[in-house]
Coordinates of C-alpha atoms and ligand atoms in Angstrom, one line a residue:
M1 CA -7.4 11.7 6.3
G2 CA -6.7 11.7 10.4
D3 CA -4.4 14.3 11.9
I4 CA -1.6 12.0 13.0
D5 CA 0.5 13.6 15.4
F6 CA 4.6 13.4 14.0
G7 CA 5.5 15.9 16.8
H8 CA 8.7 14.0 17.6
N9 CA 11.9 14.4 15.2
K10 CA 12.3 12.3 12.4
T11 CA 15.5 11.6 11.1
I12 CA 16.7 9.5 8.4
D13 CA 17.2 5.8 8.9
E14 CA 20.8 5.6 7.6
S15 CA 19.8 1.9 6.2
R16 CA 16.9 2.4 4.3
Q17 CA 18.2 4.9 1.9
G18 CA 19.2 3.1 -1.1
E19 CA 16.0 3.9 -3.1
A20 CA 16.3 7.9 -2.3
I21 CA 19.2 9.5 -3.1
T22 CA 22.1 7.7 -2.4
V23 CA 23.6 10.4 0.2
E24 CA 26.9 8.5 -0.1
T25 CA 27.3 9.8 -3.3
I26 CA 27.0 13.2 -2.2
T27 CA 29.5 15.2 -0.5
P28 CA 28.4 15.7 3.0
N29 CA 28.6 20.1 3.4
G30 CA 29.0 19.5 7.3
K31 CA 26.1 21.0 8.4
K32 CA 23.0 19.0 10.1
L33 CA 19.3 19.3 10.2
Y34 CA 16.9 19.0 12.5
L35 CA 12.8 18.2 11.0
E36 CA 10.1 18.1 13.2
S37 CA 7.1 17.1 11.7
Y38 CA 3.5 18.4 12.8
G39 CA 0.0 17.7 11.1
C40 CA -1.3 14.7 9.0
A41 CA 0.5 12.3 7.2
M42 CA 0.4 14.5 4.1
N43 CA 2.9 16.6 6.0
F44 CA 5.2 13.7 7.4
S45 CA 5.5 12.4 3.5
D46 CA 6.7 16.1 3.2
S47 CA 9.5 16.1 5.5
E48 CA 10.3 13.2 3.8
V49 CA 10.8 15.1 0.3
V50 CA 12.4 18.3 2.3
A51 CA 14.9 15.6 4.0
S52 CA 15.7 14.1 0.2
I53 CA 16.1 18.0 -1.3
L54 CA 18.4 19.5 1.5
A55 CA 20.6 15.3 1.4
N56 CA 21.1 16.2 -2.1
Q57 CA 22.7 19.5 -1.1
G58 CA 24.9 17.5 2.0
Y59 CA 22.8 18.6 4.5
E60 CA 22.9 15.6 7.0
T61 CA 19.9 14.7 9.2
T62 CA 20.4 14.3 12.6
R63 CA 18.2 13.6 15.6
N64 CA 19.9 15.6 18.5
V65 CA 18.8 19.6 17.9
D66 CA 21.9 20.1 20.1
E67 CA 24.1 19.6 16.9
A68 CA 21.7 21.3 14.1
D69 CA 22.9 23.9 11.9
V70 CA 19.2 24.1 10.6
V71 CA 16.0 23.1 12.5
L72 CA 12.9 22.9 10.1
L73 CA 8.9 22.3 11.8
N74 CA 6.7 21.2 9.2
T75 CA 3.6 22.6 10.4
C76 CA -0.1 22.0 10.4
S77 CA -3.4 25.1 11.2
I78 CA -6.3 23.0 10.9
R79 CA -7.0 23.5 14.0
E80 CA -5.7 26.3 16.6
N81 CA -4.7 24.2 18.9
A82 CA -2.1 22.1 16.3
E83 CA -0.8 25.6 15.8
T84 CA -0.5 27.0 19.4
R85 CA 1.7 24.1 20.2
V86 CA 4.1 24.8 16.9
R87 CA 3.9 28.2 18.5
T88 CA 5.1 27.2 22.0
R89 CA 8.2 25.4 20.5
L90 CA 9.2 28.4 17.6
H91 CA 9.2 30.2 21.4
D92 CA 12.2 27.4 22.9
F93 CA 13.9 27.7 19.8
K94 CA 13.7 31.5 19.5
K95 CA 15.8 31.2 23.3
R96 CA 18.1 28.5 21.7
K97 CA 19.4 31.2 19.1
K98 CA 20.1 33.5 21.7
A99 CA 23.0 30.5 22.5
Q100 CA 23.7 29.5 19.1
P101 CA 23.1 32.8 16.4
G102 CA 23.9 31.2 13.8
L103 CA 21.3 28.5 13.7
V104 CA 18.5 29.0 11.4
V105 CA 15.6 28.3 12.4
G106 CA 12.8 27.6 9.4
I107 CA 8.7 27.0 9.2
L108 CA 7.7 24.8 6.8
G109 CA 4.2 23.4 5.7
C110 CA 0.7 24.9 6.0
M111 CA 0.8 27.0 9.4
A112 CA 3.7 28.7 6.8
E113 CA 1.2 28.9 3.9
R114 CA -1.5 30.2 6.2
L115 CA 0.2 33.2 7.6
K116 CA 3.3 34.4 5.1
Q117 CA 5.5 37.0 6.0
S118 CA 3.5 37.4 9.2
L119 CA 5.4 35.0 10.9
L120 CA 8.7 37.0 9.8
D121 CA 7.7 40.9 10.1
E122 CA 5.3 40.5 13.0
E123 CA 6.3 37.4 15.5
K124 CA 10.1 37.5 14.7
L125 CA 9.9 33.8 15.6
V126 CA 11.8 32.8 12.2
D127 CA 14.5 32.7 9.9
L128 CA 12.6 31.5 7.0
V129 CA 9.3 31.0 5.8
A130 CA 8.2 27.9 2.9
G131 CA 5.2 26.7 1.6
P132 CA 4.2 23.5 0.9
D133 CA 4.8 23.9 -3.2
S134 CA 8.1 25.5 -2.2
Y135 CA 10.5 22.7 -1.0
R136 CA 12.6 22.9 -4.1
D137 CA 14.0 26.4 -3.4
L138 CA 14.4 25.1 0.2
P139 CA 18.9 25.3 0.1
N140 CA 18.4 28.7 -1.9
L141 CA 16.1 30.3 0.7
I142 CA 18.8 28.6 4.0
M143 CA 21.4 30.5 1.8
D144 CA 19.7 33.8 2.2
V145 CA 19.2 33.2 5.8
N146 CA 23.2 32.6 5.8
G147 CA 24.1 35.6 4.1
G148 CA 21.6 37.9 6.6
Q149 CA 18.6 38.1 4.9
K150 CA 15.2 36.2 5.7
A151 CA 13.8 34.2 3.3
V152 CA 10.2 33.4 2.4
N153 CA 8.6 31.4 -0.6
V154 CA 5.4 30.9 -0.1
L155 CA 3.8 30.7 -3.6
L156 CA 1.1 27.5 -4.3
S157 CA 1.7 25.8 -7.6
R158 CA -0.9 24.1 -9.8
E159 CA 2.3 21.7 -11.2
E160 CA 3.6 21.0 -8.4
T161 CA 3.7 17.1 -7.5
Y162 CA 7.5 16.5 -5.6
G163 CA 6.8 13.6 -8.5
D164 CA 10.5 13.0 -9.5
I165 CA 11.4 13.4 -6.4
S166 CA 12.4 9.6 -4.2
P167 CA 12.0 10.5 -0.7
V168 CA 14.0 9.7 2.1
R169 CA 12.5 7.5 4.5
L170 CA 12.6 8.8 8.0
D171 CA 10.8 6.1 10.2
N172 CA 12.9 3.5 11.3
S173 CA 10.1 0.7 10.1
G174 CA 11.3 -0.1 7.3
I175 CA 8.2 -1.9 6.6
S176 CA 5.2 0.6 5.3
A177 CA 5.7 4.1 4.0
F178 CA 3.6 7.0 2.6
V179 CA 3.9 7.6 -1.0
S180 CA 1.8 11.0 -1.9
I181 CA -1.0 10.7 -4.9
T182 CA -2.6 14.2 -5.4
R183 CA -1.5 17.3 -4.0
G184 CA -4.0 20.2 -2.2
C185 CA -7.7 19.9 -2.3
D186 CA -10.8 21.3 -4.5
N187 CA -13.4 20.7 -2.5
M188 CA -13.8 23.9 -0.2
C189 CA -15.8 22.4 3.2
S190 CA -16.5 25.2 4.6
F191 CA -14.6 24.5 7.8
C192 CA -11.7 23.6 6.3
V193 CA -8.4 25.6 6.0
V194 CA -6.8 23.4 4.3
P195 CA -7.6 24.5 0.0
F196 CA -6.1 28.2 1.3
T197 CA -3.0 25.7 2.9
R198 CA -1.8 23.1 -0.1
G199 CA -3.9 25.1 -3.4
R200 CA -5.2 24.0 -5.7
E201 CA -5.7 19.8 -6.8
R202 CA -3.2 18.2 -8.3
S203 CA -2.5 14.6 -9.6
R204 CA 1.0 12.6 -10.1
D205 CA 2.3 11.1 -12.6
P206 CA 1.4 7.3 -12.2
Q207 CA 4.7 6.0 -13.7
T208 CA 6.5 7.6 -11.0
I209 CA 3.8 5.8 -8.2
L210 CA 4.3 2.8 -9.1
Q211 CA 8.5 3.0 -9.7
E212 CA 8.5 4.4 -6.0
C213 CA 6.4 1.7 -4.9
Q214 CA 8.4 -0.9 -6.7
T215 CA 11.4 1.0 -5.3
L216 CA 9.7 0.9 -1.5
F217 CA 9.3 -2.8 -1.8
E218 CA 13.2 -3.9 -2.9
A219 CA 14.1 -1.5 -0.4
G220 CA 12.0 -4.5 2.4
Y221 CA 8.8 -2.3 2.4
R222 CA 5.5 -3.6 2.7
E223 CA 3.1 -1.6 2.7
V224 CA 2.5 1.3 1.3
T225 CA -0.3 3.9 1.8
L226 CA -1.5 5.7 -0.9
L227 CA -1.8 9.4 0.4
G228 CA -4.4 13.2 -1.0
Q229 CA -6.9 14.7 0.5
N230 CA -9.2 13.3 -2.1
V231 CA -7.4 9.9 -3.5
D232 CA -11.3 9.3 -5.4
S233 CA -10.4 12.1 -7.5
Y234 CA -7.1 10.8 -8.1
R235 CA -6.9 12.1 -12.5
W236 CA -3.9 11.6 -14.5
N237 CA -3.9 13.8 -17.4
M238 CA -8.0 14.4 -17.1
T239 CA -9.4 17.8 -16.0
S240 CA -11.7 17.9 -13.1
K241 CA -14.8 17.3 -16.1
G242 CA -13.2 14.3 -17.8
E243 CA -12.1 15.7 -20.4
V244 CA -8.8 14.1 -21.6
K245 CA -5.4 17.3 -21.6
D246 CA -3.0 15.7 -23.7
A247 CA -4.0 13.4 -26.6
Q248 CA -0.6 12.1 -26.5
L249 CA -0.6 10.8 -22.8
G250 CA -2.9 8.2 -21.2
T251 CA -5.2 8.8 -18.7
V252 CA -5.3 7.0 -14.9
N253 CA -8.6 7.5 -12.7
F254 CA -8.2 5.6 -8.8
P255 CA -9.4 2.7 -9.0
Q256 CA -6.9 2.0 -12.1
L257 CA -4.2 3.4 -10.4
L258 CA -5.0 0.9 -7.0
E259 CA -5.1 -1.9 -9.5
M260 CA -2.1 -1.0 -11.0
S261 CA -0.8 -0.5 -7.7
A262 CA -1.9 -4.3 -6.4
Q263 CA 0.4 -5.9 -9.2
V264 CA 3.6 -4.0 -8.1
N265 CA 4.1 -7.6 -6.0
P266 CA 1.6 -9.4 -3.9
D267 CA 3.5 -9.1 -1.0
L268 CA 3.2 -5.6 -1.0
R269 CA 0.0 -4.1 1.2
I270 CA -1.3 -1.4 -0.4
R271 CA -3.6 1.1 1.7
F272 CA -5.4 4.5 1.0
S273 CA -6.4 7.5 2.6
T274 CA -8.6 9.6 2.6
S275 CA -12.4 8.1 0.8
H276 CA -14.6 11.1 0.2
P277 CA -17.7 10.0 0.4
K278 CA -19.1 11.6 -2.3
D279 CA -16.8 10.3 -4.7
M280 CA -16.1 7.0 -3.8
T281 CA -17.2 5.3 -6.3
D282 CA -18.5 1.6 -6.2
E283 CA -16.1 0.8 -8.9
V284 CA -13.2 1.4 -6.0
I285 CA -14.6 -1.1 -4.0
H286 CA -14.7 -4.5 -6.4
I287 CA -11.5 -3.3 -7.1
M288 CA -10.5 -4.1 -3.1
K289 CA -12.1 -7.4 -2.9
K290 CA -10.4 -8.3 -6.2
Y291 CA -6.7 -7.9 -4.4
D292 CA -5.7 -9.6 -1.5
N293 CA -2.7 -7.5 -0.6
I294 CA -5.5 -4.1 -0.7
C295 CA -6.2 -4.1 3.0
A296 CA -9.9 -4.3 3.5
H297 CA -10.6 -0.8 5.2
I298 CA -11.5 1.9 3.7
H299 CA -11.5 5.7 5.9
L300 CA -14.4 7.3 4.5
P301 CA -15.3 10.5 7.0
V302 CA -18.6 11.5 8.0
Q303 CA -18.1 14.6 10.2
S304 CA -21.6 14.8 10.9
G305 CA -24.8 12.6 10.9
N306 CA -27.0 15.5 9.8
T307 CA -27.7 16.5 5.9
E308 CA -28.8 20.3 6.8
I309 CA -24.9 20.4 9.2
L310 CA -23.5 18.3 5.7
T311 CA -24.5 21.0 3.5
K312 CA -23.5 23.6 6.3
M313 CA -20.4 22.5 5.4
N314 CA -20.2 22.1 2.0
R315 CA -19.5 17.7 2.4
G316 CA -21.4 17.7 -1.2
Y317 CA -23.7 14.5 0.4
T318 CA -26.2 14.0 2.3
R319 CA -27.0 11.5 5.5
E320 CA -28.6 9.5 3.0
W321 CA -26.1 9.4 0.7
Y322 CA -23.5 8.3 2.9
M323 CA -25.6 5.5 4.5
E324 CA -26.0 4.3 0.6
R325 CA -22.3 4.4 0.3
I326 CA -22.0 2.3 3.1
D327 CA -24.6 -0.2 2.3
S328 CA -22.8 -0.5 -1.6
I329 CA -19.1 -1.6 0.3
R330 CA -21.5 -4.1 3.0
K331 CA -23.2 -5.5 -0.4
I332 CA -20.3 -5.8 -2.9
Y333 CA -17.0 -6.3 0.1
P334 CA -18.9 -7.4 3.4
E335 CA -15.4 -8.5 5.1
C336 CA -14.4 -4.8 4.7
V337 CA -13.9 -1.8 7.9
I338 CA -15.2 1.4 7.5
S339 CA -13.8 4.5 9.5
S340 CA -14.7 7.9 10.4
D341 CA -13.7 11.7 11.0
F342 CA -16.2 13.7 13.6
I343 CA -15.9 17.1 13.8
T344 CA -19.2 18.4 16.8
G345 CA -20.6 21.7 17.3
F346 CA -20.2 23.2 14.0
C347 CA -21.8 26.3 13.9
G348 CA -25.8 26.2 15.1
E349 CA -25.7 22.6 15.4
T350 CA -28.6 21.6 17.6
E351 CA -28.5 18.7 20.2
E352 CA -31.0 17.0 17.6
Q353 CA -28.5 17.2 14.8
H354 CA -26.4 16.4 17.8
Q355 CA -27.8 12.9 17.7
D356 CA -27.9 12.5 14.0
S357 CA -24.5 11.9 14.2
L358 CA -25.0 9.5 17.2
S359 CA -27.9 7.7 15.3
L360 CA -25.2 7.4 12.5
M361 CA -22.3 5.9 14.3
D362 CA -24.7 2.9 15.1
Y363 CA -25.8 2.5 11.5
C364 CA -22.1 2.6 9.8
E365 CA -20.0 0.8 13.3
F366 CA -16.7 2.6 12.1
S367 CA -14.1 0.6 13.6
F368 CA -12.1 3.2 14.6
S369 CA -12.7 7.3 14.3
Y370 CA -10.9 10.6 14.5
M371 CA -13.0 13.0 16.7
Y372 CA -12.5 16.3 17.5
T373 CA -14.9 19.6 18.3
Y374 CA -15.1 22.5 15.7
S375 CA -12.2 24.7 15.5
E376 CA -13.2 28.2 13.4
R377 CA -10.4 29.2 11.3
P378 CA -9.6 32.0 9.3
K379 CA -10.6 32.7 6.7
T380 CA -12.9 29.8 5.7
L381 CA -15.7 29.9 4.3
A382 CA -17.7 29.2 8.0
E383 CA -16.0 31.9 9.5
R384 CA -17.1 34.5 7.1
K385 CA -20.4 32.7 6.8
Y386 CA -21.7 31.0 10.2
E387 CA -20.8 32.4 13.8
D388 CA -19.1 29.8 16.0
D389 CA -22.0 30.1 18.7
V390 CA -22.1 26.2 20.2
P391 CA -20.0 26.9 23.4
E392 CA -17.1 24.7 24.0
E393 CA -18.6 22.8 26.8
V394 CA -21.3 21.9 24.8
K395 CA -19.1 21.2 22.1
N396 CA -16.5 19.6 24.4
R397 CA -19.9 17.1 26.3
R398 CA -20.9 16.1 22.0
L399 CA -17.6 15.1 21.8
T400 CA -17.1 12.6 25.1
E401 CA -21.0 10.8 23.7
I402 CA -19.3 10.0 20.1
I403 CA -15.8 9.3 21.5
A404 CA -18.0 6.8 24.3
K405 CA -20.0 5.6 21.5
Q406 CA -16.6 4.9 19.1
R407 CA -15.1 2.8 21.5
H408 CA -18.3 1.2 22.0
Y409 CA -18.1 -0.2 17.8
A410 CA -14.1 -0.2 17.7
M411 CA -14.7 -3.1 20.8
V412 CA -18.1 -4.6 18.3
T413 CA -15.2 -4.6 15.3
N414 CA -12.8 -6.4 17.4
Q415 CA -15.0 -9.5 19.6
R416 CA -16.0 -9.9 15.3
H417 CA -12.5 -11.2 15.4
L418 CA -11.7 -12.9 18.1
G419 CA -11.1 -16.8 16.7
Q420 CA -10.2 -16.1 13.2
I421 CA -7.1 -16.5 11.7
Q422 CA -5.8 -13.7 10.3
K423 CA -2.8 -12.0 7.7
V424 CA -0.4 -10.1 10.0
L425 CA 2.9 -7.5 8.6
V426 CA 4.7 -7.5 11.3
E427 CA 6.0 -4.5 12.6
G428 CA 8.0 -5.2 14.7
V429 CA 8.7 -5.4 19.3
S430 CA 5.0 -4.8 21.0
K431 CA 6.1 -1.3 22.4
K432 CA 4.7 -2.6 25.7
S433 CA 6.3 -5.9 26.2
Q434 CA 10.0 -6.8 24.4
E435 CA 8.7 -10.5 24.8
E436 CA 5.9 -9.5 22.5
L437 CA 5.9 -8.8 18.7
V438 CA 3.0 -5.8 17.1
G439 CA 1.7 -6.1 13.5
R440 CA -1.6 -5.1 11.8
N441 CA -4.0 -7.2 9.7
T442 CA -5.9 -6.4 6.6
Y443 CA -8.5 -4.4 8.3
N444 CA -5.7 -1.7 10.1
T445 CA -6.3 -3.1 13.7
K446 CA -2.8 -3.2 15.6
V447 CA -2.3 -7.7 15.9
V448 CA 0.1 -8.3 19.0
F449 CA 1.5 -12.0 19.7
P450 CA 4.1 -13.7 21.6
K451 CA 8.0 -13.0 19.9
G452 CA 8.8 -16.7 18.5
D453 CA 11.0 -16.0 15.7
Y454 CA 9.2 -13.7 13.5
E455 CA 11.1 -11.3 12.0
K456 CA 9.9 -7.4 10.7
G457 CA 8.5 -7.6 7.4
T458 CA 7.3 -11.2 7.0
Y459 CA 3.3 -12.0 7.0
V460 CA 2.6 -14.7 9.8
N461 CA -0.9 -16.6 10.5
V462 CA -2.5 -15.6 14.3
K463 CA -5.7 -17.0 15.7
I464 CA -7.2 -14.0 17.8
T465 CA -7.5 -15.0 20.9
D466 CA -8.8 -12.7 22.6
C467 CA -9.3 -8.1 22.5
T468 CA -9.0 -5.2 23.8
S469 CA -10.8 -1.6 21.9
A470 CA -7.7 -1.0 20.2
T471 CA -5.4 -4.0 19.4
L472 CA -6.0 -8.1 19.2
I473 CA -4.3 -10.6 20.8
G474 CA -3.8 -14.0 19.8
V475 CA -1.0 -16.6 19.2
V476 CA 0.3 -17.6 16.4
I477 CA -0.1 -20.9 13.7
E478 CA 1.9 -22.1 11.7
Ligands
SAM501 N1 -9.8 15.3 3.8 C1 -10.3 15.1 4.3 C2 -12.0 14.4 4.5 O1 -12.2 15.2 3.4 O2 -12.4 14.1 5.3 C3 -10.1 15.2 5.8 C4 -8.7 15.7 6.1 S1 -8.6 17.3 7.5 C5 -6.7 17.2 7.6 C6 -8.6 16.2 8.8 C7 -10.1 16.1 9.7 O3 -9.6 16.9 10.3 C8 -11.4 15.7 8.7 O4 -11.6 15.2 8.4 C9 -11.9 17.1 9.7 O5 -12.9 15.7 10.8 C10 -11.2 17.5 10.8 N2 -11.1 19.0 10.9 C11 -10.8 20.1 9.7 N3 -11.4 21.2 9.5 C12 -11.7 20.6 11.1 C13 -11.7 22.6 11.5 N4 -11.6 23.5 11.5 N5 -12.4 22.0 13.6 C14 -12.5 20.2 13.8 N6 -11.8 20.0 13.0 C15 -11.9 19.7 11.7
SF4_502 FE1 -10.8 19.6 3.5 FE2 -12.3 19.0 2.2 FE3 -10.5 19.0 1.0 FE4 -10.5 17.2 3.2 S1 -11.7 17.1 1.8 S2 -8.9 18.0 2.8 S3 -12.1 18.0 5.1 S4 -11.4 20.6 2.0
F3S503 FE1 -2.5 18.3 7.1 FE2 -2.8 20.1 8.9 FE3 -2.2 20.6 6.5 S1 -4.1 18.0 8.5 S2 -3.1 18.8 4.7 S3 -0.5 19.6 8.0 S4 -3.8 21.8 8.2

């Protein structure tokens, strides 16, 4: 899953509370909560769970940090610079606390889990530390802080999925929402901190997932993204070896969940992220092709185009395996677009190995990629076993080359769409012009077109007339 920057504050969209806890029926406690989210979509989705748990205790969310009684930062540890940004922000809040001594400042998410008590003891930056599996405990933790103690809960769980909690939607779009289907990750890629910060993988009860999709549809949403670090390993009531856990209950795997989600309503678009190359089966591609409302886009992070590097990364596949997965997608569902993630300058990466990433990009023609230089993370297998020996300037130069190639293939992908009539879900007014609307096609590309009187949340047919590498431009065909 790409690293989405939700660094800006997100607050409860009061017009969209129907499906979540009915805030009107809960007596406000007079306290205001300010939430800031960093990192991936999972974190953003978790913030909606946090908002729900605290709304249930009477907390109202606010966008205005000046009126907040509780400030919570939901943080990311994926790369060092993600943590640096949060630290800077925490220092801002430390200053603020001097002027407002009763203010509760807490850190949630992956950085909280990674650094635990040290954030309280050594750095004295916060009053409260809560890891990703302890959000149900937040009301108690805040109470402890108000009672003059520091509070910490970083226990990871094998069961917690927050499946029964109706998230309070924090974005203002009212059109597209994230629905979490798994938590944690069992893959142990050698560069990655997520298994340490999120714990063991577990799947959420499918009934609660489908109910959430249904509720979202009834509230006017028209797109959901099923979220997990590796959606393909979604398994309800099954062990990782496929054995049934409870004979009284049925089992559900990812293709089945995808199909059931598509059946919620033909007007509800389904996306999913992230697929793992070692686990993504042809069955998934067949289900995608079968349903018009499952979007024709697979995010399939490769990380590197070289088998030796992939082995050191512990990714569980080779260059050839990945290419075979691409061939399968092209054979079964030729219209489907594919996007990816890359890391440049992983331990020991040679110039030739870097060239293999570039040549793989030529083979795959990704529509989009998230691209990063390698950042060594404490306690990971790579940190313990390999030397982070590629100089920063080499990592950066390789990244620049990867970015340039990606830009080329994004343009190639978009040019292929010229002249087509595409179904676009209208998301709202374009940021660049009040006279234009913006939406997305099934391939997850932004489409901009003249406003007319089309409404947010409706589908329109747009003839694509022009493009940049990031955006398609067109006109609505009645
Ligand atoms: N579960 C997803 C997968 O397996 O592809 C990825 C999740 S991770 C949150 C998102 C991306 O961050 C990864 O695909 C990888 O490209 C990047 N990433 C993770 N650890 C990194 C590290 N130590 N340095 C640089 N990039 C990293
Ligand atoms: Fe990290 Fe690998 Fe799990 Fe993705 S699959 S979250 S990269 S360990
Ligand atoms: Fe996501 Fe960052 Fe954690 S990418 S899972 S918030 S380390």
